[in-house]
Short mmCIF file of C-alpha atoms in Angstrom, two decimals:
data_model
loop_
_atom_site.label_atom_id
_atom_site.label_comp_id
_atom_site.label_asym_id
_atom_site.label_seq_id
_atom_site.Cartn_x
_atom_site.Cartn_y
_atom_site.Cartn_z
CA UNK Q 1 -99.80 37.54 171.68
CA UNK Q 2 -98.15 40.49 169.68
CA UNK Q 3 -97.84 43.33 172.28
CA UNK Q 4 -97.82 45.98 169.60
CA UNK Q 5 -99.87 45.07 167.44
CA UNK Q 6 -101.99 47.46 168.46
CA UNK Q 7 -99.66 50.19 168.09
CA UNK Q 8 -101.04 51.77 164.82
CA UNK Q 9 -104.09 52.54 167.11
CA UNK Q 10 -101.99 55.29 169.43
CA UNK Q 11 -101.61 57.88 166.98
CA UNK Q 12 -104.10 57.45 163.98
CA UNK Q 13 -103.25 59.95 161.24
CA UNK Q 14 -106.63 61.67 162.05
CA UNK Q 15 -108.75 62.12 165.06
CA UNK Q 16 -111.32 59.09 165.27
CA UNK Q 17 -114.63 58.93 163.38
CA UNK Q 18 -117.79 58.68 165.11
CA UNK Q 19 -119.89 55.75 163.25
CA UNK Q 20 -122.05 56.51 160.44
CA UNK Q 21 -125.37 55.16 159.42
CA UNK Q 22 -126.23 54.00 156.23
CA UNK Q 23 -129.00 52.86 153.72
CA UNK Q 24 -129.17 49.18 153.03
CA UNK Q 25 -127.30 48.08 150.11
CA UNK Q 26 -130.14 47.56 147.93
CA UNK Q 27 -131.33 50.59 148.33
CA UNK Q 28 -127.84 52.07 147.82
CA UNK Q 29 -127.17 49.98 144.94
CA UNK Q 30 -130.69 51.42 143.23
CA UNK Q 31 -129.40 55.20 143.67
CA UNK Q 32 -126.41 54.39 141.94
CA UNK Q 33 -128.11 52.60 138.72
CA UNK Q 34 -129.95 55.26 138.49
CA UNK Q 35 -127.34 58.15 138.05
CA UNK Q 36 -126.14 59.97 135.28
CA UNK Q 37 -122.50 58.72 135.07
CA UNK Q 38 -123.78 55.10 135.40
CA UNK Q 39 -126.56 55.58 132.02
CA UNK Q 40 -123.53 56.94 130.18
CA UNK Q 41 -120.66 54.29 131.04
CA UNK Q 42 -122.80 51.15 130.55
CA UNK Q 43 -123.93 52.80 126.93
CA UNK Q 44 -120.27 53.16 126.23
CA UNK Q 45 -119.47 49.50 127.42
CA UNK Q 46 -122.15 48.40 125.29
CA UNK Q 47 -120.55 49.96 122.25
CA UNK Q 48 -117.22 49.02 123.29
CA UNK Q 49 -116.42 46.34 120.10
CA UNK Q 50 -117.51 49.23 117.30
CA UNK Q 51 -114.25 49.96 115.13
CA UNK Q 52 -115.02 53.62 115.83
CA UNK Q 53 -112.68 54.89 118.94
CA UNK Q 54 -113.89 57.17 121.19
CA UNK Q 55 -114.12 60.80 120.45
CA UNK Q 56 -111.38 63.23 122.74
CA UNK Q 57 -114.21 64.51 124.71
CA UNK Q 58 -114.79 60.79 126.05
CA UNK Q 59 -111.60 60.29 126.86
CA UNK Q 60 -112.44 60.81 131.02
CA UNK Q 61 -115.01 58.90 130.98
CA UNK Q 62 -113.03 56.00 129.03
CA UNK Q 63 -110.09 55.84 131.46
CA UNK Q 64 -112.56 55.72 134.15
CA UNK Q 65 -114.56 52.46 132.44
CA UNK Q 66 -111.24 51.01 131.87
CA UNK Q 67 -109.88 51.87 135.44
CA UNK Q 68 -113.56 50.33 136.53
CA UNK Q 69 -113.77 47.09 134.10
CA UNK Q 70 -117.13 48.27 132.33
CA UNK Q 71 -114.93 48.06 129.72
CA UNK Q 72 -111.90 45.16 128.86
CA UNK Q 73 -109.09 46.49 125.95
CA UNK Q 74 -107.38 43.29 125.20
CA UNK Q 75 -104.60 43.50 121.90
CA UNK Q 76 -105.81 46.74 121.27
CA UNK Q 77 -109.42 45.41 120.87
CA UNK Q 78 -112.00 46.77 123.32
CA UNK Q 79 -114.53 44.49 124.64
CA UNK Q 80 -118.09 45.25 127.25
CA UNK Q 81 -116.11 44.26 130.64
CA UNK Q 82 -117.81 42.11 133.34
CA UNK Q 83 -118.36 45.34 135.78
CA UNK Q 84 -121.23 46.23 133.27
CA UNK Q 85 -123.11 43.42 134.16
CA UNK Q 86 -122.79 43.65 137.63
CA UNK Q 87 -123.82 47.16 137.16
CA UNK Q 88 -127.08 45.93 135.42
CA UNK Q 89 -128.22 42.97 137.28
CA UNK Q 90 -125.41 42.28 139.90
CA UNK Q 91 -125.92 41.50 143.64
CA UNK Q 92 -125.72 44.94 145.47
CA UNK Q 93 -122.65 44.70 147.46
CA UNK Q 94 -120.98 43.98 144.40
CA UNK Q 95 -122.41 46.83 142.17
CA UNK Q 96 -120.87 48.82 145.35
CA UNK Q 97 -117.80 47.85 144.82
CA UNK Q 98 -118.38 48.98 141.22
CA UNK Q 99 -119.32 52.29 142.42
CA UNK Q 100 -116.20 52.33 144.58
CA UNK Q 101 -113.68 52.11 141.37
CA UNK Q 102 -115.43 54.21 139.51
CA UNK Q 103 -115.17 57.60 141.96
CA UNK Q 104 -111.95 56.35 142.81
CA UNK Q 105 -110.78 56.75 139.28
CA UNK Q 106 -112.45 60.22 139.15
CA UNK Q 107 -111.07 61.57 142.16
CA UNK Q 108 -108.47 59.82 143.25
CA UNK Q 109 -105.02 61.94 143.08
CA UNK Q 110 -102.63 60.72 140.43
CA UNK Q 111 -99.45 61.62 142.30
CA UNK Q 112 -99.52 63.91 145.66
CA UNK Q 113 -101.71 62.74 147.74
CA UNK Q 114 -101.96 66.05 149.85
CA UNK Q 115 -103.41 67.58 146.41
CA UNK Q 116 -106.93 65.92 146.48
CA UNK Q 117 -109.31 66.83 143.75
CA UNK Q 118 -111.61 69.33 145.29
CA UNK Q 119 -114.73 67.05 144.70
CA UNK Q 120 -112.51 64.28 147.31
CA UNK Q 121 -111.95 67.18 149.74
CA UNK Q 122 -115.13 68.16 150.02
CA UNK Q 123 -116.54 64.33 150.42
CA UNK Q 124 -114.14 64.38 153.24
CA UNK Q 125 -114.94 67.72 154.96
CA UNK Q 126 -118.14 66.77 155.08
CA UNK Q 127 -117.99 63.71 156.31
CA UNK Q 128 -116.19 64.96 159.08
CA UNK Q 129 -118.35 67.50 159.86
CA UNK Q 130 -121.66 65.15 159.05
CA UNK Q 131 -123.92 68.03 159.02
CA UNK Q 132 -124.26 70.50 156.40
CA UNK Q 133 -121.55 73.17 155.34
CA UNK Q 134 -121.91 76.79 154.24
CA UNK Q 135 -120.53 76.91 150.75
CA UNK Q 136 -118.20 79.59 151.71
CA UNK Q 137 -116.52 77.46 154.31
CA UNK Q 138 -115.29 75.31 151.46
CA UNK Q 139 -113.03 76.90 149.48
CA UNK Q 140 -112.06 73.51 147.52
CA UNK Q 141 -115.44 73.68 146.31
CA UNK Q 142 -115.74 75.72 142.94
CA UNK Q 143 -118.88 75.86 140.83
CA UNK Q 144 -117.82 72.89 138.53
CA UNK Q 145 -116.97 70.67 141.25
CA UNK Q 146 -120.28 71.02 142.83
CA UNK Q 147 -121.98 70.63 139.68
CA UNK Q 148 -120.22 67.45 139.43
CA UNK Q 149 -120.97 66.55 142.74
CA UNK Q 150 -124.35 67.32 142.57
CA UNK Q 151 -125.01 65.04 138.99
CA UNK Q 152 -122.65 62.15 140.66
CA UNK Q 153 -126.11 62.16 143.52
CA UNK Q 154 -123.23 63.11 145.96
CA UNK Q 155 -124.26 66.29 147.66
CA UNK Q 156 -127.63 67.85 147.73
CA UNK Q 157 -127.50 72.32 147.75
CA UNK Q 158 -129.86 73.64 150.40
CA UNK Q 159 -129.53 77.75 149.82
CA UNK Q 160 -125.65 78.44 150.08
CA UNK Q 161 -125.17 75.33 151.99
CA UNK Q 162 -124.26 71.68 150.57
CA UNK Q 163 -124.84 68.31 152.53
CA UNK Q 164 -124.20 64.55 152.01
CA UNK Q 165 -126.48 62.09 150.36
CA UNK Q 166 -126.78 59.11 151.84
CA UNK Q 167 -124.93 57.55 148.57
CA UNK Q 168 -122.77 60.25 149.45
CA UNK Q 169 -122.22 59.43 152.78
CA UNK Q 170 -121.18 55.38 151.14
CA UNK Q 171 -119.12 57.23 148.68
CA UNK Q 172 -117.25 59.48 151.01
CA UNK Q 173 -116.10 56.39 153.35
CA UNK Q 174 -115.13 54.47 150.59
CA UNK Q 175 -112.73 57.37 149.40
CA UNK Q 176 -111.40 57.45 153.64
CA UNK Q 177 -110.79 54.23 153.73
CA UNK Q 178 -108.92 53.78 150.80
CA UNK Q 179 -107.17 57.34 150.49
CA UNK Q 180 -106.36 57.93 154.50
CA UNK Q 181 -106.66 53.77 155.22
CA UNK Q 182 -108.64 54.41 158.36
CA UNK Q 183 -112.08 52.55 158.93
CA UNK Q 184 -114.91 54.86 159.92
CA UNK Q 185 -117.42 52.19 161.99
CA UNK Q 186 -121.01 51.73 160.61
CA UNK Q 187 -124.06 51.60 162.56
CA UNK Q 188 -125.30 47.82 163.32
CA UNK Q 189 -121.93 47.06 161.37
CA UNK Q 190 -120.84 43.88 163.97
CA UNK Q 191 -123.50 41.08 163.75
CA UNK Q 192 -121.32 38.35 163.86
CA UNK Q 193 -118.42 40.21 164.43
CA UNK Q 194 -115.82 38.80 166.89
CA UNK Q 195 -115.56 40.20 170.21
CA UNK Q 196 -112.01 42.19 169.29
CA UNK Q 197 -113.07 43.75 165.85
CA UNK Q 198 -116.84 44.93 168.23
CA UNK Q 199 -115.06 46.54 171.29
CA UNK Q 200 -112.30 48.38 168.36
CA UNK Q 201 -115.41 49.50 166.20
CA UNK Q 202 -117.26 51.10 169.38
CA UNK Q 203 -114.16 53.55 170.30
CA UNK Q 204 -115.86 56.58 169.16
CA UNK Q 205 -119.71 55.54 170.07
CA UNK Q 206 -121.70 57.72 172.19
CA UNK Q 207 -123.50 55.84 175.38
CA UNK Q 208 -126.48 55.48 173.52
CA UNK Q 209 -124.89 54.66 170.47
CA UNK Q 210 -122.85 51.91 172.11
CA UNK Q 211 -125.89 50.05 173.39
CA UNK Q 212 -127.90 50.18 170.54
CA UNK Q 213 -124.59 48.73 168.47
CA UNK Q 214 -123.64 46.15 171.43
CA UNK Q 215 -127.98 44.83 171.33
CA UNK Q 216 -126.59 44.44 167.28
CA UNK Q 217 -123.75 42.19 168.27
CA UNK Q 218 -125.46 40.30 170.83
CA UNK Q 219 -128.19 39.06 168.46
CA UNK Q 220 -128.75 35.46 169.48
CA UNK Q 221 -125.32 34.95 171.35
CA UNK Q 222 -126.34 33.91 174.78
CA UNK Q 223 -125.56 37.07 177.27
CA UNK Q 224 -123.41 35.43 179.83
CA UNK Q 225 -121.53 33.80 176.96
CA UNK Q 226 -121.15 36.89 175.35
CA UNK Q 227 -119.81 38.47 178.78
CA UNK Q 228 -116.89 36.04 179.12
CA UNK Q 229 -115.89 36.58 175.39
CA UNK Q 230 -115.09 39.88 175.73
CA UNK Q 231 -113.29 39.37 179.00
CA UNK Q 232 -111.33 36.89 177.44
CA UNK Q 233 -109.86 39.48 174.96
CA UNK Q 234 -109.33 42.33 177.41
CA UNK Q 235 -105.77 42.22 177.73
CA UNK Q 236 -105.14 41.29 173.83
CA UNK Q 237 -107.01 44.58 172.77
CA UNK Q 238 -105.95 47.98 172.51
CA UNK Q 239 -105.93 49.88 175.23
CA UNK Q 240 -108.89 52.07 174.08
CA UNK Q 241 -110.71 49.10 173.19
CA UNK Q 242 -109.82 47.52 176.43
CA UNK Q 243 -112.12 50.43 178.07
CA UNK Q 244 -114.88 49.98 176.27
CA UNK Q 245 -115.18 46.54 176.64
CA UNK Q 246 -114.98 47.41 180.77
CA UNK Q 247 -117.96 49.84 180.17
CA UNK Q 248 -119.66 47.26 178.13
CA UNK Q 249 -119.52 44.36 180.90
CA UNK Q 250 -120.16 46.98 183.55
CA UNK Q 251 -123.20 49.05 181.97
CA UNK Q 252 -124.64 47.05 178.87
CA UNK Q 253 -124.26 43.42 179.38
CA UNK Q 254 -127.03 43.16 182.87
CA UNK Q 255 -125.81 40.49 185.69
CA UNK Q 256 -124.06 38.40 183.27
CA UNK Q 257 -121.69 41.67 182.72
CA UNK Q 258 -121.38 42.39 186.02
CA UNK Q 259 -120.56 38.95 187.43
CA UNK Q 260 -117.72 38.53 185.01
CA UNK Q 261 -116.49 41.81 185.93
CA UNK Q 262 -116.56 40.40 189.62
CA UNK Q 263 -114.31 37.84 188.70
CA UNK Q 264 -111.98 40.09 186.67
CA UNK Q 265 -111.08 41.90 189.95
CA UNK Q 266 -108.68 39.10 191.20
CA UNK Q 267 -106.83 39.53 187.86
CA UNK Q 268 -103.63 41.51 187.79
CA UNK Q 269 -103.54 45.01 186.32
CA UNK Q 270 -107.46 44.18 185.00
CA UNK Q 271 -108.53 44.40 188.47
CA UNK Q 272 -106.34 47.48 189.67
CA UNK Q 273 -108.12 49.08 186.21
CA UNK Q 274 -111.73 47.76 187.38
CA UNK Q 275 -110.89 49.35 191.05
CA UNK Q 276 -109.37 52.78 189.53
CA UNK Q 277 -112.87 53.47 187.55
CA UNK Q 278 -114.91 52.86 190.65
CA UNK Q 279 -112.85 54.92 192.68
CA UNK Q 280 -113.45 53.12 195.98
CA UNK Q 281 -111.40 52.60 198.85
CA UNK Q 282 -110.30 49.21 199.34
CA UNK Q 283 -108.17 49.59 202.19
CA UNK Q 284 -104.65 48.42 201.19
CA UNK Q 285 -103.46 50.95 198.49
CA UNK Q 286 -102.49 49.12 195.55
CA UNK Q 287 -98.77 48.40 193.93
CA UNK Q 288 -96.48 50.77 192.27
CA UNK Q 289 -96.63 48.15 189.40
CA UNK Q 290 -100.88 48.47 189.32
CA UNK Q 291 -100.39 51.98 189.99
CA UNK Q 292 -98.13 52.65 187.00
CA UNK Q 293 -99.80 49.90 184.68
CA UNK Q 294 -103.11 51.98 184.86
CA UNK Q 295 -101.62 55.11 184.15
CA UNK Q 296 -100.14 54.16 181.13
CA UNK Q 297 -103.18 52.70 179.98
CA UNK Q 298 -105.63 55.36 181.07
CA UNK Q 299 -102.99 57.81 178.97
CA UNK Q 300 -102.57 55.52 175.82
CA UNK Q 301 -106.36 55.23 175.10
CA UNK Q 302 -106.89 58.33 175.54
CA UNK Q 303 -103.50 59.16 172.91
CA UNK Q 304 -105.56 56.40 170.30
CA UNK Q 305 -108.71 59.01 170.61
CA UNK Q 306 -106.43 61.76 169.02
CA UNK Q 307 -106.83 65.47 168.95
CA UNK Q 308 -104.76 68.09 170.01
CA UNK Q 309 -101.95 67.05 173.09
CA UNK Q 310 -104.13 69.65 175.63
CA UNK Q 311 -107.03 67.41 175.20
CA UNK Q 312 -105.80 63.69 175.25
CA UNK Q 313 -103.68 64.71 178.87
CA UNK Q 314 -107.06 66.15 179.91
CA UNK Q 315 -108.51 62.59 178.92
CA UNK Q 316 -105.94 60.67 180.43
CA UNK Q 317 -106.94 62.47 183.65
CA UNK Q 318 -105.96 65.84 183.76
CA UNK Q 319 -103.83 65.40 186.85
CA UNK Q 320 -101.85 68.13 188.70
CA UNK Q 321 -98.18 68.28 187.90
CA UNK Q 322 -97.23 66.42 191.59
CA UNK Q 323 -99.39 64.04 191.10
CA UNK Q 324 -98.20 62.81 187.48
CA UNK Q 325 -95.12 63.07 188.81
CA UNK Q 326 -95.95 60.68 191.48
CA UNK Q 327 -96.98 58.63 189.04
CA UNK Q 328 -93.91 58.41 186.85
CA UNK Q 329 -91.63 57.80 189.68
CA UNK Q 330 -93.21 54.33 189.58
CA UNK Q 331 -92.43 54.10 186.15
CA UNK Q 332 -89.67 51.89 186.62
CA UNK Q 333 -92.11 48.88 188.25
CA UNK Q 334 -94.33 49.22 184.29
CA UNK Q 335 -95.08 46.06 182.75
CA UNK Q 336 -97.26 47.70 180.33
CA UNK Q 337 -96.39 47.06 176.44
CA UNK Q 338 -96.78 51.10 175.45
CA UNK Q 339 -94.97 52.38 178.47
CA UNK Q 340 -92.33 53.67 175.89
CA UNK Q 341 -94.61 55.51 173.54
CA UNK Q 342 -96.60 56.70 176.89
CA UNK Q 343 -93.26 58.02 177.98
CA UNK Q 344 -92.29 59.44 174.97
CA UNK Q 345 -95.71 61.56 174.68
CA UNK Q 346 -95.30 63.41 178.12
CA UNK Q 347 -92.09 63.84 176.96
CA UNK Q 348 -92.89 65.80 173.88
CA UNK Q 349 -95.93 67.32 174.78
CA UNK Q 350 -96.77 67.75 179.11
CA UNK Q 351 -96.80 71.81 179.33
CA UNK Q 352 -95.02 71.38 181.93
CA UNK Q 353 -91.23 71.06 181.62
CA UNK Q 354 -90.71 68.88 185.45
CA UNK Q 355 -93.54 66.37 183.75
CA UNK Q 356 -91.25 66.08 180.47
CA UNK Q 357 -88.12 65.70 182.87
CA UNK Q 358 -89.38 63.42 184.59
CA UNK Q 359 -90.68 61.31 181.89
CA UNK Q 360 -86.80 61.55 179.71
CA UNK Q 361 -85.52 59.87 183.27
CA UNK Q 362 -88.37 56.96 183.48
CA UNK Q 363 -88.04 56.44 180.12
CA UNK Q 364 -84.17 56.10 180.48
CA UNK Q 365 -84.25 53.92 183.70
CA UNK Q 366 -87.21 51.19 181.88
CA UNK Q 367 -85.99 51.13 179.16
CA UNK Q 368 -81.94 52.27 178.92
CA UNK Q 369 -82.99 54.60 176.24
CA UNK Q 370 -81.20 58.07 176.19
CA UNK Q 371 -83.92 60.71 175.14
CA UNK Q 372 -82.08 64.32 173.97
CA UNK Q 373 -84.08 66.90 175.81
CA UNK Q 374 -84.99 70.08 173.67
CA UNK Q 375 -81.98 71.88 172.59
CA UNK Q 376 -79.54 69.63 173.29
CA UNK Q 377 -76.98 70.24 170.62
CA UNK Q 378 -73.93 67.66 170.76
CA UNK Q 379 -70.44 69.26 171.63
CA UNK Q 380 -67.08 67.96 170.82
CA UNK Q 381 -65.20 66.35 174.25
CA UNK Q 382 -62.53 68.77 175.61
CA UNK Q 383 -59.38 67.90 175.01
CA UNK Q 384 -57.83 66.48 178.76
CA UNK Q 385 -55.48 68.98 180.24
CA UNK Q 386 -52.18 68.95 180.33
CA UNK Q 387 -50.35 67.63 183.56
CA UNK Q 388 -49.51 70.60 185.56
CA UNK Q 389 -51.30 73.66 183.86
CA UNK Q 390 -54.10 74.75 185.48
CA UNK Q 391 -57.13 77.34 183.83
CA UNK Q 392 -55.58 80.18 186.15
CA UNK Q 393 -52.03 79.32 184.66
CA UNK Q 394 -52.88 79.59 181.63
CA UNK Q 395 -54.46 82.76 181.81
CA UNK Q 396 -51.41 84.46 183.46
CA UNK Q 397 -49.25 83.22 180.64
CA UNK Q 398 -51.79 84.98 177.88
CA UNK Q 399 -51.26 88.40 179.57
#
């Protein structure tokens, strides 16, 4: 097992999505034969082998049934491409995909990717958001973009405010996952999924959410089989993920859940985890190394949530400054594979400067790593002194 391979997960480039629901395909699929954009590229791909070339005000919508394969140009000689008939009588995850290449080739940005095309930016605001935005509190959004928007069956205008469509919703996530490369999850998403790719999908589900979504996944596995394959993956997941799956075997999954979890307890650093969220007294405290192992993993999933530093260390437990420093003086015992980026996290961003101290000198003594503390500028060495002159002599000979 790769310890890091995980490690993209820590600090996503934005906070994580909650899940999304969708239409089904088909019915997806039927929206998007039916717009505007769609009528007008599959009459051009039709045409495509007339000698006439296509008039300067087609010239958009040419690139983008190039860029989409509704249209082939082979030795200078255009041709209907196969995307048209997918378009026209395809299956519907394929006429999708279609869909996909064709706003990507509309919006996507050519060169910068920080300067989106203000129909992309507002996709992604308000997908974010997922309910509907006052116009004014999208200042991407001018007149023509909405109208283009609004044609492409993208938004629907209620008053001054504009909202997703549910092809909207599809076309937004397609443009996140392949602008920002993030996965947003999608509601009963993991039928058949494995029991790694469920418990990393259900990071961001609410308590009701994650039951509905883990009844999904279950399906016809049997219950107590389904218990023992998520605790087989426990310590090969993210840490994140690693809690959820907990909560699943200890909340969703019945007796079968709960007598696995049982038998996780005897486990190393599972069980210390498993005894930390009951908060029980078991008599003999437990080791520095359980003690520090669960700390670092309590802090890293709440670092793969995201957000602002204030509100991942009030995640990770929101401990008083003697206590986290309690903590880190066990550092040194840490087996845990993200100890380092753990460390280096207090170190940037604890409020407190004896936490961020503390954490340069655990992260020096696991790791030998020297950590320059803010402000540290490097200075030249001082040249040695000569034998027999002393700061005081040398003053007395200046005067």
């Amino acid at each position: 097992m790769d310890p890091f391979r995980h490690q993209a997960d820590l600090l996503p480039l934005v906070t994580l999505q909650p899940p999304v629901r969708l239409l089904p395909a088909d019915d997806l699929a039927a929206v998007v034969r039916a717009t505007p954009i769609v009528h007008d590229l599959l009459r051009m791909a039709a045409a495509a082998g007339d000698a006439e070339a296509p008039r300067p005000e087609q010239a958009r919508m040419w690139s983008v049934a190039e860029d989409s394969r509704l249209v082939d140009v082979r030795d200078g000689a255009a041709m209907t491409g196969p995307a048209a008939e997918t378009l026209l009588s395809g299956p519907a995850d394929e006429v999708l995909d279609t869909w996909g290449d064709i706003l990507y080739s509309l919006f996507a940005p050519e060169a910068d990717p920080a300067a989106l095309d203000p129909g992309t930016s507002t996709l992604l605001m308000l997908l974010s958001h997922r309910d509907a935005l006052p116009v004014a509190e999208i200042p991407e959004l001018t007149d023509q973009a909405a109208d283009e928007l609004a044609e492409l069956r993208l938004i629907r205008r209620d008053g001054s405010s504009v909202s997703l469509t549910p092809l909207g919703t599809w076309s937004a996530l397609d443009l996140f996952r392949t602008l920002i490369g993030q996965d947003i999850p999608v509601h009963g998403a993991t039928a058949g999924v494995d029991a790694p790719t469920l418990l990393r999908a259900l990071r961001t589900y609410s308590d009701e959410e994650r039951v509905e979504e883990v009844r999904v996944w279950l399906g016809a596995r049997d219950p107590a089989r389904a218990a023992e394959e998520i605790a087989g993956v426990l310590l090969d997941v993210s840490p994140l993920s690693r809690a959820v799956g907990l909560t699943v075997l200890l909340e969703d999954l019945g007796r079968p859940g709960l007598d696995v979890a049982a038998a996780l307890r005897e486990v190393p650093r599972l069980g210390a985890l498993i005894r930390a969220r009951e908060k029980e007294d078991h008599g003999l405290p437990p080791a520095p190394v359980d003690v520090a192992w669960v700390y670092a993993d309590m802090t890293v999933a709440a670092m793969e949530i995201g957000g602002p530093a204030e509100s991942i260390l009030q995640l990770s437990g929101n401990l008083e400054v003697d206590d986290v420093l309690s903590m880190l003086g066990m550092m040194t015992c840490s087996d845990h594979p993200y100890t380092t980026p753990m460390l280096r996290f207090l170190i940037e961003h604890h409020p407190a400067p004896r936490v961020a101290s503390a954490a340069r000198v655990a992260l020096q003594r696991w790791r030998g790593v020297h950590v320059r503390p803010p402000g540290e500028r490097g200075r030249r060495p001082r040249s040695p002194r000569k034998p027999g002159k002393t700061t005081g002599a040398q003053k007395r000979r200046r005067r």
